[in-house]
């Protein structure tokens, strides 16, 4: 490993392998035990705070789930997450009723889920003296097609067992009544926000989760899913913004020096399919432009914090299949 951060990445890899060992994620079996064996690889990421500062180096061992076959080594894959509208509603409740909010993260969440399907995996880089062996997986390691579904079922049972009910409008928002009011939990895979009137109610939920899983306490909710949360209980205000995410999008699409505009939709602008490429040469010219990626970013920003660009973002999304130069210009030069 030639990276300047090699020592930090190696430490993160060792921590990941140790967590697998403690968790009983796999059983070492002789090579040739199974006809089908999938590979694995390391994925590295730097975890940052709301200011963009690196707070943790994270190494994740991921199975090459794309080699799995339906009906042989996986069956169910669907896993719900909290809707962004639901998260905003809970944030609104916190602002209106002076609820406290704290954030938790389940450490190596998927590894807490028992794997019902029989899956075999190659031994990863970093394990010495294991050339003649392979792993039989006992837990739903990251990358498996059924991993997210297995984790969601596991934590769902824990919430129900601790008196929570899944909200009818959003099954990943859990509600429980306490003597001080209501306790809300928004679950987004392994990230969660706990909202309650008192610190004691929040502590009760934390303790229940810690009895079931290894959890990381992240303190007051300040940054989740790319959104920065500014909750001032003294003033009774709560603001959400995406400053860092939007800055990253602006830089990614080369608009750092663009002039600001008051309206994302230019006066008299009309977009239609007649502006889409009609020849192979025109289509080839547009293939180098990441139109789908840009529209995806704009729609995410719209959903989270900027409904004022919703009309333009949805108009532009009509041309994802065959965007033209005018569609691109309207997206990158005006909306961004």
Coordinates of C-alpha atoms in Angstrom, one line a residue:
X1 CA 0.0 0.0 0.0
X2 CA 1.7 3.2 -1.2
X3 CA -0.7 5.8 0.1
X4 CA 0.5 8.6 2.4
X5 CA -2.2 7.3 4.8
X6 CA -1.1 3.7 4.6
X7 CA -0.6 3.4 8.3
X8 CA -4.1 4.6 9.0
X9 CA -5.6 2.4 6.4
X10 CA -3.7 -0.7 7.7
X11 CA -5.0 0.1 11.2
X12 CA -8.5 0.3 9.8
X13 CA -8.1 -3.0 8.0
X14 CA -6.9 -4.7 11.2
X15 CA -9.9 -3.3 13.1
X16 CA -12.3 -4.6 10.5
X17 CA -10.8 -8.1 10.5
X18 CA -10.8 -8.1 14.3
X19 CA -14.5 -7.2 14.4
X20 CA -15.2 -10.1 12.0
X21 CA -13.2 -12.5 14.2
X22 CA -15.1 -11.4 17.4
X23 CA -18.4 -11.5 15.6
X24 CA -18.0 -15.0 14.1
X25 CA -18.7 -13.8 10.6
X26 CA -17.2 -16.8 9.0
X27 CA -15.9 -20.3 9.4
X28 CA -12.7 -21.3 7.7
X29 CA -13.2 -24.4 5.6
X30 CA -10.9 -26.3 3.1
X31 CA -10.8 -25.0 -0.4
X32 CA -13.1 -27.1 -2.7
X33 CA -15.8 -27.5 -0.1
X34 CA -18.2 -25.5 -2.3
X35 CA -18.7 -25.4 -6.1
X36 CA -19.6 -21.7 -6.0
X37 CA -17.3 -19.2 -4.2
X38 CA -17.5 -15.5 -4.5
X39 CA -14.6 -13.0 -4.2
X40 CA -14.2 -10.0 -2.0
X41 CA -12.3 -6.7 -1.9
X42 CA -11.4 -3.9 0.4
X43 CA -13.2 -0.5 0.2
X44 CA -11.7 2.5 1.9
X45 CA -13.4 5.7 3.0
X46 CA -12.6 8.8 5.1
X47 CA -15.5 9.7 7.4
X48 CA -15.9 13.5 7.7
X49 CA -17.8 15.8 10.0
X50 CA -20.1 18.6 9.0
X51 CA -17.1 20.8 8.3
X52 CA -15.4 18.3 6.0
X53 CA -12.7 17.4 8.4
X54 CA -11.5 13.7 8.5
X55 CA -12.6 12.1 11.8
X56 CA -12.0 8.5 11.0
X57 CA -10.4 6.1 8.5
X58 CA -12.8 3.3 7.6
X59 CA -11.9 0.0 5.8
X60 CA -14.7 -2.2 4.8
X61 CA -14.4 -5.8 3.6
X62 CA -17.0 -6.3 0.9
X63 CA -18.2 -9.4 -0.8
X64 CA -18.5 -9.4 -4.6
X65 CA -22.2 -9.9 -4.5
X66 CA -22.6 -9.4 -8.2
X67 CA -21.4 -12.9 -8.7
X68 CA -24.3 -14.4 -6.6
X69 CA -27.1 -16.2 -8.3
X70 CA -30.8 -15.7 -7.4
X71 CA -32.3 -18.9 -6.0
X72 CA -28.9 -20.4 -5.2
X73 CA -27.1 -18.2 -2.7
X74 CA -29.7 -15.4 -2.2
X75 CA -33.4 -14.9 -2.3
X76 CA -34.6 -11.6 -0.6
X77 CA -32.9 -8.3 -1.2
X78 CA -35.4 -5.5 -0.4
X79 CA -34.6 -3.2 2.5
X80 CA -36.6 0.0 3.4
X81 CA -35.0 3.2 4.7
X82 CA -36.6 6.3 6.2
X83 CA -38.1 8.7 3.7
X84 CA -36.5 12.1 3.6
X85 CA -39.9 13.7 4.1
X86 CA -40.4 11.6 7.2
X87 CA -37.0 12.8 8.5
X88 CA -38.0 16.4 8.0
X89 CA -41.3 15.8 9.8
X90 CA -39.5 14.5 12.8
X91 CA -37.1 17.4 12.7
X92 CA -40.1 19.7 12.6
X93 CA -41.6 18.0 15.7
X94 CA -38.3 18.5 17.5
X95 CA -38.4 22.2 16.7
X96 CA -42.0 22.7 17.6
X97 CA -42.0 20.7 20.9
X98 CA -38.5 21.3 22.0
X99 CA -37.4 17.7 21.6
X100 CA -33.8 16.7 21.9
X101 CA -32.1 14.8 19.1
X102 CA -29.1 12.5 19.2
X103 CA -27.5 10.4 16.5
X104 CA -26.2 6.8 16.6
X105 CA -24.5 4.5 14.2
X106 CA -24.5 0.7 14.3
X107 CA -20.9 -0.5 14.1
X108 CA -20.5 -3.1 11.3
X109 CA -24.3 -3.3 11.3
X110 CA -24.8 -6.0 8.6
X111 CA -22.6 -8.4 10.6
X112 CA -25.2 -8.6 13.3
X113 CA -27.6 -10.5 10.9
X114 CA -27.6 -14.2 10.7
X115 CA -27.2 -15.5 7.2
X116 CA -29.8 -18.2 6.3
X117 CA -28.4 -18.9 2.8
X118 CA -25.2 -20.9 2.3
X119 CA -22.5 -18.6 0.8
X120 CA -18.8 -19.2 0.4
X121 CA -16.2 -16.5 0.0
X122 CA -12.5 -16.3 -0.9
X123 CA -10.1 -15.3 1.9
X124 CA -9.3 -11.6 1.6
X125 CA -6.0 -9.8 1.1
X126 CA -4.3 -9.3 4.5
X127 CA -4.9 -12.8 5.8
X128 CA -1.7 -14.9 5.9
X129 CA -1.3 -18.6 5.4
X130 CA -4.8 -19.2 4.2
X131 CA -4.3 -20.1 0.5
X132 CA -5.8 -23.6 0.9
X133 CA -8.9 -22.3 2.6
X134 CA -12.1 -20.4 2.0
X135 CA -14.8 -18.9 4.2
X136 CA -18.3 -20.2 4.8
X137 CA -20.2 -17.1 5.8
X138 CA -22.3 -17.2 9.0
X139 CA -23.3 -13.5 8.9
X140 CA -24.5 -11.2 6.2
X141 CA -21.3 -9.4 5.3
X142 CA -21.4 -6.2 3.3
X143 CA -21.7 -6.6 -0.4
X144 CA -24.0 -9.6 -0.3
X145 CA -27.3 -9.0 -2.1
X146 CA -29.3 -10.1 0.9
X147 CA -27.2 -8.2 3.5
X148 CA -29.3 -5.0 3.8
X149 CA -32.6 -7.0 4.0
X150 CA -31.2 -9.3 6.7
X151 CA -30.0 -6.3 8.8
X152 CA -33.3 -4.5 8.5
X153 CA -35.2 -7.5 9.7
X154 CA -32.8 -7.9 12.7
X155 CA -33.0 -4.3 13.9
X156 CA -36.8 -4.2 13.3
X157 CA -37.3 -7.1 15.7
X158 CA -35.2 -5.3 18.3
X159 CA -37.3 -2.1 18.1
X160 CA -40.5 -4.1 18.3
X161 CA -39.1 -6.0 21.3
X162 CA -38.5 -2.7 23.1
X163 CA -42.0 -1.4 22.8
X164 CA -41.7 0.6 19.5
X165 CA -44.2 0.6 16.7
X166 CA -43.4 1.1 13.1
X167 CA -45.1 4.1 11.7
X168 CA -47.8 3.3 9.2
X169 CA -46.7 5.9 6.7
X170 CA -43.0 5.0 6.9
X171 CA -41.9 1.6 8.3
X172 CA -38.4 3.0 9.1
X173 CA -39.8 5.6 11.5
X174 CA -40.4 4.0 14.9
X175 CA -42.6 5.6 17.7
X176 CA -42.9 4.8 21.4
X177 CA -44.9 6.5 24.1
X178 CA -43.1 7.4 27.3
X179 CA -44.2 9.3 30.5
X180 CA -42.6 12.4 29.0
X181 CA -44.2 12.2 25.6
X182 CA -43.2 10.3 22.5
X183 CA -39.9 8.9 21.4
X184 CA -39.1 8.8 17.7
X185 CA -36.4 6.9 15.8
X186 CA -35.6 7.5 12.1
X187 CA -33.6 4.6 10.7
X188 CA -31.6 4.9 7.5
X189 CA -29.8 1.6 7.1
X190 CA -27.4 1.7 10.1
X191 CA -27.7 5.5 10.8
X192 CA -30.4 6.6 13.2
X193 CA -31.7 9.8 14.8
X194 CA -33.4 9.4 18.2
X195 CA -35.7 12.3 19.2
X196 CA -37.3 12.6 22.6
X197 CA -38.4 15.2 25.2
X198 CA -35.7 14.2 27.8
X199 CA -32.2 12.9 27.8
X200 CA -33.4 10.0 30.0
X201 CA -35.7 8.8 27.3
X202 CA -32.9 8.9 24.7
X203 CA -30.6 7.1 27.1
X204 CA -33.2 4.3 27.5
X205 CA -33.2 3.7 23.8
X206 CA -29.4 3.8 23.5
X207 CA -29.1 1.3 26.3
X208 CA -31.6 -1.0 24.6
X209 CA -29.7 -0.8 21.3
X210 CA -26.4 -1.3 23.0
X211 CA -27.7 -4.5 24.6
X212 CA -28.3 -5.9 21.1
X213 CA -25.5 -4.3 18.9
X214 CA -22.3 -2.5 19.2
X215 CA -23.2 1.2 18.7
X216 CA -21.3 4.4 18.2
X217 CA -22.7 7.4 20.0
X218 CA -22.4 10.5 17.7
X219 CA -23.8 13.0 20.2
X220 CA -26.4 15.7 19.2
X221 CA -27.6 15.2 15.6
X222 CA -25.6 17.7 13.5
X223 CA -25.0 15.9 10.2
X224 CA -26.9 13.1 8.5
X225 CA -27.2 12.1 4.9
X226 CA -25.4 15.1 3.6
X227 CA -27.6 17.5 5.6
X228 CA -26.2 19.8 8.3
X229 CA -28.6 20.3 11.2
X230 CA -28.5 23.5 13.3
X231 CA -30.8 23.0 16.3
X232 CA -30.9 25.9 18.7
X233 CA -33.2 24.8 21.6
X234 CA -32.8 28.1 23.4
X235 CA -34.1 30.1 20.4
X236 CA -36.6 27.4 19.4
X237 CA -35.2 27.1 15.9
X238 CA -34.0 24.3 13.7
X239 CA -32.3 24.9 10.3
X240 CA -31.1 22.3 7.8
X241 CA -28.7 23.0 5.0
X242 CA -26.3 21.3 2.6
X243 CA -23.5 23.8 2.2
X244 CA -20.7 21.3 1.9
X245 CA -22.6 18.9 -0.4
X246 CA -23.7 21.8 -2.7
X247 CA -20.1 23.2 -2.8
X248 CA -18.9 19.7 -3.8
X249 CA -21.5 19.6 -6.6
X250 CA -20.5 23.0 -7.8
X251 CA -16.8 22.0 -7.9
X252 CA -17.5 18.7 -9.5
X253 CA -19.3 20.3 -12.4
X254 CA -16.9 23.2 -12.8
X255 CA -19.1 26.0 -11.8
X256 CA -17.0 27.6 -9.0
X257 CA -16.8 30.9 -11.0
X258 CA -20.3 31.0 -12.3
X259 CA -22.4 34.1 -11.8
X260 CA -25.3 33.7 -9.3
X261 CA -28.9 34.0 -10.7
X262 CA -32.1 34.7 -8.9
X263 CA -34.1 32.0 -10.7
X264 CA -33.0 28.6 -11.9
X265 CA -35.4 28.8 -14.9
X266 CA -34.5 31.5 -17.4
X267 CA -37.3 33.7 -18.6
X268 CA -38.9 32.2 -21.8
X269 CA -36.9 29.0 -21.5
X270 CA -38.6 26.1 -23.2
X271 CA -37.2 22.6 -23.1
X272 CA -38.5 19.7 -25.3
X273 CA -37.5 16.4 -26.8
X274 CA -37.0 18.2 -30.2
X275 CA -33.7 19.6 -28.6
X276 CA -32.4 16.0 -28.0
X277 CA -29.7 14.7 -30.3
X278 CA -31.0 13.3 -33.6
X279 CA -27.8 11.9 -35.1
X280 CA -25.1 9.5 -33.9
X281 CA -22.5 12.4 -34.0
X282 CA -24.7 14.5 -31.7
X283 CA -25.3 11.6 -29.3
X284 CA -21.6 10.8 -29.2
X285 CA -20.9 14.4 -28.3
X286 CA -23.3 14.3 -25.4
X287 CA -22.0 10.9 -24.0
X288 CA -19.0 12.7 -22.4
X289 CA -21.3 14.9 -20.3
X290 CA -22.5 13.4 -17.0
X291 CA -26.1 14.5 -17.4
X292 CA -27.7 11.7 -15.3
X293 CA -25.3 12.3 -12.5
X294 CA -25.9 16.0 -12.4
X295 CA -29.7 15.6 -12.4
X296 CA -29.4 13.0 -9.6
X297 CA -27.5 15.5 -7.5
X298 CA -30.1 18.3 -8.2
X299 CA -33.0 16.0 -7.3
X300 CA -31.3 15.0 -4.0
X301 CA -30.7 18.6 -3.1
X302 CA -34.3 19.3 -4.0
X303 CA -35.6 16.5 -1.8
X304 CA -33.5 17.5 1.2
X305 CA -33.3 21.3 1.5
X306 CA -34.0 23.2 -1.7
X307 CA -37.6 22.8 -2.9
X308 CA -37.1 26.1 -4.8
X309 CA -35.3 24.3 -7.6
X310 CA -37.8 21.4 -7.7
X311 CA -39.6 22.6 -10.9
X312 CA -36.5 23.0 -12.9
X313 CA -34.9 19.8 -11.6
X314 CA -38.0 17.7 -12.5
X315 CA -38.2 19.4 -15.9
X316 CA -34.6 18.5 -16.7
X317 CA -35.2 14.9 -15.5
X318 CA -37.6 14.3 -18.4
X319 CA -34.6 14.1 -20.8
X320 CA -32.4 11.6 -19.0
X321 CA -32.6 9.1 -21.8
X322 CA -31.4 11.4 -24.6
X323 CA -30.3 14.8 -23.3
X324 CA -29.2 17.5 -25.7
X325 CA -26.8 20.5 -25.4
X326 CA -29.6 22.9 -24.4
X327 CA -30.7 20.6 -21.6
X328 CA -27.1 20.4 -20.4
X329 CA -26.7 24.1 -20.5
X330 CA -29.9 24.7 -18.6
X331 CA -28.8 22.2 -15.9
X332 CA -25.2 23.1 -15.4
X333 CA -25.1 26.8 -16.2
X334 CA -28.4 27.9 -14.7
X335 CA -29.6 25.4 -12.1
X336 CA -26.3 24.6 -10.5

